[in-house]
Tab-separated table of C-alpha atoms in Angstrom:
chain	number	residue	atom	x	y	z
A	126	UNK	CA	-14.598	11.138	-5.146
A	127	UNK	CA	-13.251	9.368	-8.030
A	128	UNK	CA	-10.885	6.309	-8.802
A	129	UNK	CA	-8.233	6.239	-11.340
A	130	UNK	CA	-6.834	3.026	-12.879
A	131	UNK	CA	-3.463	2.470	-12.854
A	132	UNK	CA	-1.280	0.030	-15.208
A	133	UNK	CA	-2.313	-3.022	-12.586
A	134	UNK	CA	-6.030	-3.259	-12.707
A	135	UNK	CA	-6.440	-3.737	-9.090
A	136	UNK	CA	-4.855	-0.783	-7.621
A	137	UNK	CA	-6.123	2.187	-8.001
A	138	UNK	CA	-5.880	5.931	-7.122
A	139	UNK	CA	-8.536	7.167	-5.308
A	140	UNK	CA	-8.963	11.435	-5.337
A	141	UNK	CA	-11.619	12.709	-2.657
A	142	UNK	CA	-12.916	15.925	-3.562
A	143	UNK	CA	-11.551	18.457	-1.222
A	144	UNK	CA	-13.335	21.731	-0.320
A	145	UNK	CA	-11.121	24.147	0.461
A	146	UNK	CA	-11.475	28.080	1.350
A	147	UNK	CA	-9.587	30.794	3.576
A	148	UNK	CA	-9.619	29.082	6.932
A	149	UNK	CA	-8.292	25.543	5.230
A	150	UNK	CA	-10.006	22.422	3.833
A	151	UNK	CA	-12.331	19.620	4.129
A	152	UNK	CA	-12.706	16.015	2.638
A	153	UNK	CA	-14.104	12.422	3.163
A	154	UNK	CA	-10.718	10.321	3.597
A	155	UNK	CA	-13.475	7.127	3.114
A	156	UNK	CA	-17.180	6.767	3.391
A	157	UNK	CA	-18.172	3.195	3.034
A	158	UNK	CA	-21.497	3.546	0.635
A	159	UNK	CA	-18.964	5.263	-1.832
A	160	UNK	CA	-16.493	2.991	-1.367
A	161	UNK	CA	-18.572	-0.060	-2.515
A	162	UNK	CA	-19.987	1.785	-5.419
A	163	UNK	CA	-17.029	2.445	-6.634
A	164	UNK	CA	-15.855	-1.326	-6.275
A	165	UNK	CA	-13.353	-0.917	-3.687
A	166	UNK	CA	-13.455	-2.386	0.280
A	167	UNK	CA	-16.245	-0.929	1.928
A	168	UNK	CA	-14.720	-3.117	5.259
A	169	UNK	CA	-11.699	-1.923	6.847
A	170	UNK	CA	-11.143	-3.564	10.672
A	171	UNK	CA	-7.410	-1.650	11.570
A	172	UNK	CA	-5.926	2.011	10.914
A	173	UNK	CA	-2.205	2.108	11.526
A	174	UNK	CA	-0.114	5.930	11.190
A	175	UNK	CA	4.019	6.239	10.832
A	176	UNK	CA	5.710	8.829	10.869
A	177	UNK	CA	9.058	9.200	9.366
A	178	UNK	CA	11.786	11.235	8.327
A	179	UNK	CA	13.078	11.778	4.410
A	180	UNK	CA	15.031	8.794	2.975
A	181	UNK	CA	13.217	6.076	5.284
A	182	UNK	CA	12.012	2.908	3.353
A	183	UNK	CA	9.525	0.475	4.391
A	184	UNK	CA	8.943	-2.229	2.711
A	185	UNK	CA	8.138	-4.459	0.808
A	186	UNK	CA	5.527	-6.059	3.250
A	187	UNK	CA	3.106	-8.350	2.931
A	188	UNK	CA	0.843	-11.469	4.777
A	189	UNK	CA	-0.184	-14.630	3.229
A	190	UNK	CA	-1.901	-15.905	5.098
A	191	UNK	CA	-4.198	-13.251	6.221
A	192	UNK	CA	-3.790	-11.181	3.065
A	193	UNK	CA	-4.645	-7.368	3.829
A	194	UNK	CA	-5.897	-5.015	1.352
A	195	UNK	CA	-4.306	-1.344	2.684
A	196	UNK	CA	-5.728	1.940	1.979
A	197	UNK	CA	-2.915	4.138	2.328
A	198	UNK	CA	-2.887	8.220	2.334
A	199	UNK	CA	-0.092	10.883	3.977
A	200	UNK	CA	-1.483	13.260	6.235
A	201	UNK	CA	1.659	15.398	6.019
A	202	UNK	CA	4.784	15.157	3.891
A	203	UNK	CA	5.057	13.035	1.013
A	204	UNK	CA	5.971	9.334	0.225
A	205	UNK	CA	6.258	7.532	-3.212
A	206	UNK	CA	3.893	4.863	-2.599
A	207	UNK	CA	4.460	0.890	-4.157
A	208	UNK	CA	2.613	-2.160	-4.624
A	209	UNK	CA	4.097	-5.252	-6.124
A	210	UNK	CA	1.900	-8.205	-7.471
A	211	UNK	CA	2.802	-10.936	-5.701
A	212	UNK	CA	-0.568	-13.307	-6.317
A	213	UNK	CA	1.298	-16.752	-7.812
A	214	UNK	CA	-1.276	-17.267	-11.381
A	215	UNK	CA	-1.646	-13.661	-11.899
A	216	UNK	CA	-0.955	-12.325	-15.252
A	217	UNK	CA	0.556	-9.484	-13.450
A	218	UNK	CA	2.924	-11.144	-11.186
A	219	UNK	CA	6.226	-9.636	-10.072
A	220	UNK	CA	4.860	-5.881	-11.350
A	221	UNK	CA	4.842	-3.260	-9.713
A	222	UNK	CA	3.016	0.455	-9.544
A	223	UNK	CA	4.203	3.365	-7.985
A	224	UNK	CA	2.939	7.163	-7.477
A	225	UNK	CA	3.580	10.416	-5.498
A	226	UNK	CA	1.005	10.351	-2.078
A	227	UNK	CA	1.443	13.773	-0.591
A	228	UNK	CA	-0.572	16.372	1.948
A	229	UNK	CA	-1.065	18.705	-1.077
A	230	UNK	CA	-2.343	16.024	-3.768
A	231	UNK	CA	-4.729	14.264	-0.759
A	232	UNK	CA	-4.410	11.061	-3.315
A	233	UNK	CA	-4.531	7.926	-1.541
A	234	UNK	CA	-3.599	4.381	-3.233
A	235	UNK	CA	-5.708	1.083	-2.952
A	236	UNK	CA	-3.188	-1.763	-2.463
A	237	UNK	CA	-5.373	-4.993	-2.746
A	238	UNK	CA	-4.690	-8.585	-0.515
A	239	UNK	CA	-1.917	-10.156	-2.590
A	240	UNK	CA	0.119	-7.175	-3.237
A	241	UNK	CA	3.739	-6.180	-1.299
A	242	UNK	CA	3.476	-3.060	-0.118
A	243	UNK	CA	5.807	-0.419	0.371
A	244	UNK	CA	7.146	3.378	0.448
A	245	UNK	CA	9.531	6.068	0.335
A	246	UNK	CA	9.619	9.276	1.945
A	247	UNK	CA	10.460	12.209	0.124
A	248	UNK	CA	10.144	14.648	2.232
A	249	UNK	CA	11.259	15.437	6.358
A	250	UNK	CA	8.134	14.811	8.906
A	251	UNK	CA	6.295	12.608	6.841
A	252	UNK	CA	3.013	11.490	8.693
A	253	UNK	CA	1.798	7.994	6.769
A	254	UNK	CA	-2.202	6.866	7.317
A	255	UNK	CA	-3.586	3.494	5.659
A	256	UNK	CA	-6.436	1.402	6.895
A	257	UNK	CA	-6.257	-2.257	6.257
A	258	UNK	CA	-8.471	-5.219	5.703
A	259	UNK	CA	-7.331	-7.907	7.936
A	260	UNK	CA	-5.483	-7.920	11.271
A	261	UNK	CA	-1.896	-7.471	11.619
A	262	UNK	CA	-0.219	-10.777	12.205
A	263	UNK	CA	2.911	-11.490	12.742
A	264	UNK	CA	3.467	-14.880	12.172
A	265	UNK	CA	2.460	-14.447	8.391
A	266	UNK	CA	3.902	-10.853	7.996
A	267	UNK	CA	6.828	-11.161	4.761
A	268	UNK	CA	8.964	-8.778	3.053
A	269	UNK	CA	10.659	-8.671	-0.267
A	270	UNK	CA	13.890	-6.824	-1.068
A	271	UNK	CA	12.790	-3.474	-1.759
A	272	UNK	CA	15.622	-3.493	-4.792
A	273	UNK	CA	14.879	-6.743	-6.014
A	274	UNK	CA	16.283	-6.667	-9.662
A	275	UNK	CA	13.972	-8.919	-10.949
A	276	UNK	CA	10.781	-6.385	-10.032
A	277	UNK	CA	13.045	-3.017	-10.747
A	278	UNK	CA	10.992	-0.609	-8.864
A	279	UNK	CA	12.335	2.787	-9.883
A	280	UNK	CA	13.041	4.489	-6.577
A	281	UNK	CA	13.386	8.478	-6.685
A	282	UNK	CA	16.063	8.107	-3.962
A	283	UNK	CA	18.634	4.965	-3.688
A	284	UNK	CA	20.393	5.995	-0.785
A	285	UNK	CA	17.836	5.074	1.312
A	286	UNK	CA	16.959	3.746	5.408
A	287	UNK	CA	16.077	0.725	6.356
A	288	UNK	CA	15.147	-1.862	8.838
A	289	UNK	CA	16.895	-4.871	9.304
A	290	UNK	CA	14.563	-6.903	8.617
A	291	UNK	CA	14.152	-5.184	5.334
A	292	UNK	CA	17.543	-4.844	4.168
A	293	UNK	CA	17.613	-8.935	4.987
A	294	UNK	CA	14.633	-9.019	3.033
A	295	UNK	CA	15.216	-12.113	0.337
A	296	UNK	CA	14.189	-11.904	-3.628
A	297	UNK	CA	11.009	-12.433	-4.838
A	298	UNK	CA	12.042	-15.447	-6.091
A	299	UNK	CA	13.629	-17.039	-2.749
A	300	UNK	CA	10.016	-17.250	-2.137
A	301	UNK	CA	8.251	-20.806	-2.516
A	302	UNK	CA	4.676	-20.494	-4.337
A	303	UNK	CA	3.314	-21.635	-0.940
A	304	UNK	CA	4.797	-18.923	1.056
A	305	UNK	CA	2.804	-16.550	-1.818
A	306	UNK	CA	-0.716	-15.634	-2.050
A	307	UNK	CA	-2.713	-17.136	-4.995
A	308	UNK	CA	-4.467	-15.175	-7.723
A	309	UNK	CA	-8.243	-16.415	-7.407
A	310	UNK	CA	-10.796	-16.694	-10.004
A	311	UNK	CA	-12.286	-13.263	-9.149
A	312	UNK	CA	-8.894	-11.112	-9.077
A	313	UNK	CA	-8.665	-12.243	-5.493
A	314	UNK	CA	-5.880	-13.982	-3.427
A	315	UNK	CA	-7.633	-17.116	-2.906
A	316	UNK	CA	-8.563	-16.867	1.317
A	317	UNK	CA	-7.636	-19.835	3.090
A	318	UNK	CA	-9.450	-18.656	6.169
A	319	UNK	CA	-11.989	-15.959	6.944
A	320	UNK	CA	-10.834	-12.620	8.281
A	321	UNK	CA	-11.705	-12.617	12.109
C-alpha cells in the first residue's frame, strides 16, 4: 500500500496493492496497523455504500460539529471524487482537490474532518464505499453549492443530478466562520467534543 500527496497536504491518495491472476483479484481495502504507519486514521466507527447512476452529484457535504474524516473508494463504476478545505485559519481554505476513483484504478481518497466532500459519477451503476470517522448526524450535516464560483471545482460533466437540498445548497461564503470547522494547531479541525 502506498499514499500519494496531493496539492492539499491532508488528502491523500491511497493505492492498495492488488494481486490479481486468472480467476480475478485480491486487496486490503484498509488494515489499521498500515493505516497508522502511514499517518492516516487507523479508527473508522461507520461504513456507508451508494449507488448511483451516471450524471448524479452529491455534494458538497460536510459536519461541523462532529467533523468526519471519510475514506472513500468505488467498488464498481467510477466517480470523480472532491474535497474542499473548508477549516476557517487554514492556509488552504476554499481549495479544492479532485481525482478519478474507479473499480479498475482501486484508488481510494482520504478526505480529512474539515473538508466538504463530494462526487460525480461518470459512469452508469456506480457502487460508492467510504468509511468515516464520526457518526452521521444530522443536525450538523451542511452542504456547499457544488458550483460555487468562488471554489471553481472543474467538473468533467455540468449537466449534472441533484438533490434538493444540494441544488439549494448556499456559497461558501453564506457561511458564518462559526457554522465552519476551525483549522487547529496540528492540521486538525479543532474538536469541540469527543467522537462518541
Amino acid at each position: 500500500m502506498r499514499v500519494l500527496s496531493t496539492s492539499i497536504a491532508d488528502v491523500r491518495i491511497v493505492e492498495p496493492v492488488v494481486h490479481g491472476d486468472d480467476r480475478g483479484f485480491f486487496f486490503e481495502a484498509f488494515r489499521a496497523d498500515r493505516f497508522a504507519a502511514l499517518g492516516l486514521p487507523s479508527r473508522f466507527v461507520q461504513d456507508n455504500v451508494s449507488a448511483s447512476r451516471r450524471g448524479v452529484l452529491r455534494g458538497l457535504h460536510f459536519q461541523h460539529p462532529h467533523a468526519q474524516g471519510k475514506l472513500v473508494s468505488v467498488l464498481r463504476g467510477e466517480v470523480f471524487d472532491v474535497a474542499v478545505d473548508v477549516r476557517v485559519g487554514s492556509p488552504t481554505f476554499g481549495r479544492w482537490v479532485g481525482t478519478a476513483l474507479s473499480q479498475e484504478n482501486r484508488r481510494m481518497l482520504y478526505v480529512p474532518a474539515g473538508f466538504a466532500h463530494g462526487f460525480l459519477v461518470t459512469r452508469d451503476d456506480t457502487l460508492f464505499a467510504y468509511k468515516c470517522t464520526d457518526y452521521y448526524h444530522p443536525e450538523a450535516e451542511r452542504s456547499i453549492r457544488w458550483d460555487d464560483p468562488a471554489i471553481g471545482i472543474e467538473w468533467p460533466i455540468t449537466d449534472v443530478v441533484l438533490s434538493a437540498k444540494d441544488r439549494d445548497a448556499p456559497p461558501l461564503a453564506a457561511f458564518d466562520a462559526a457554522a465552519l470547522p476551525s483549522y487547529g494547531p496540528d492540521g486538525a479541525p479543532e474538536l469541540t467534543e469527543l467522537p462518541s
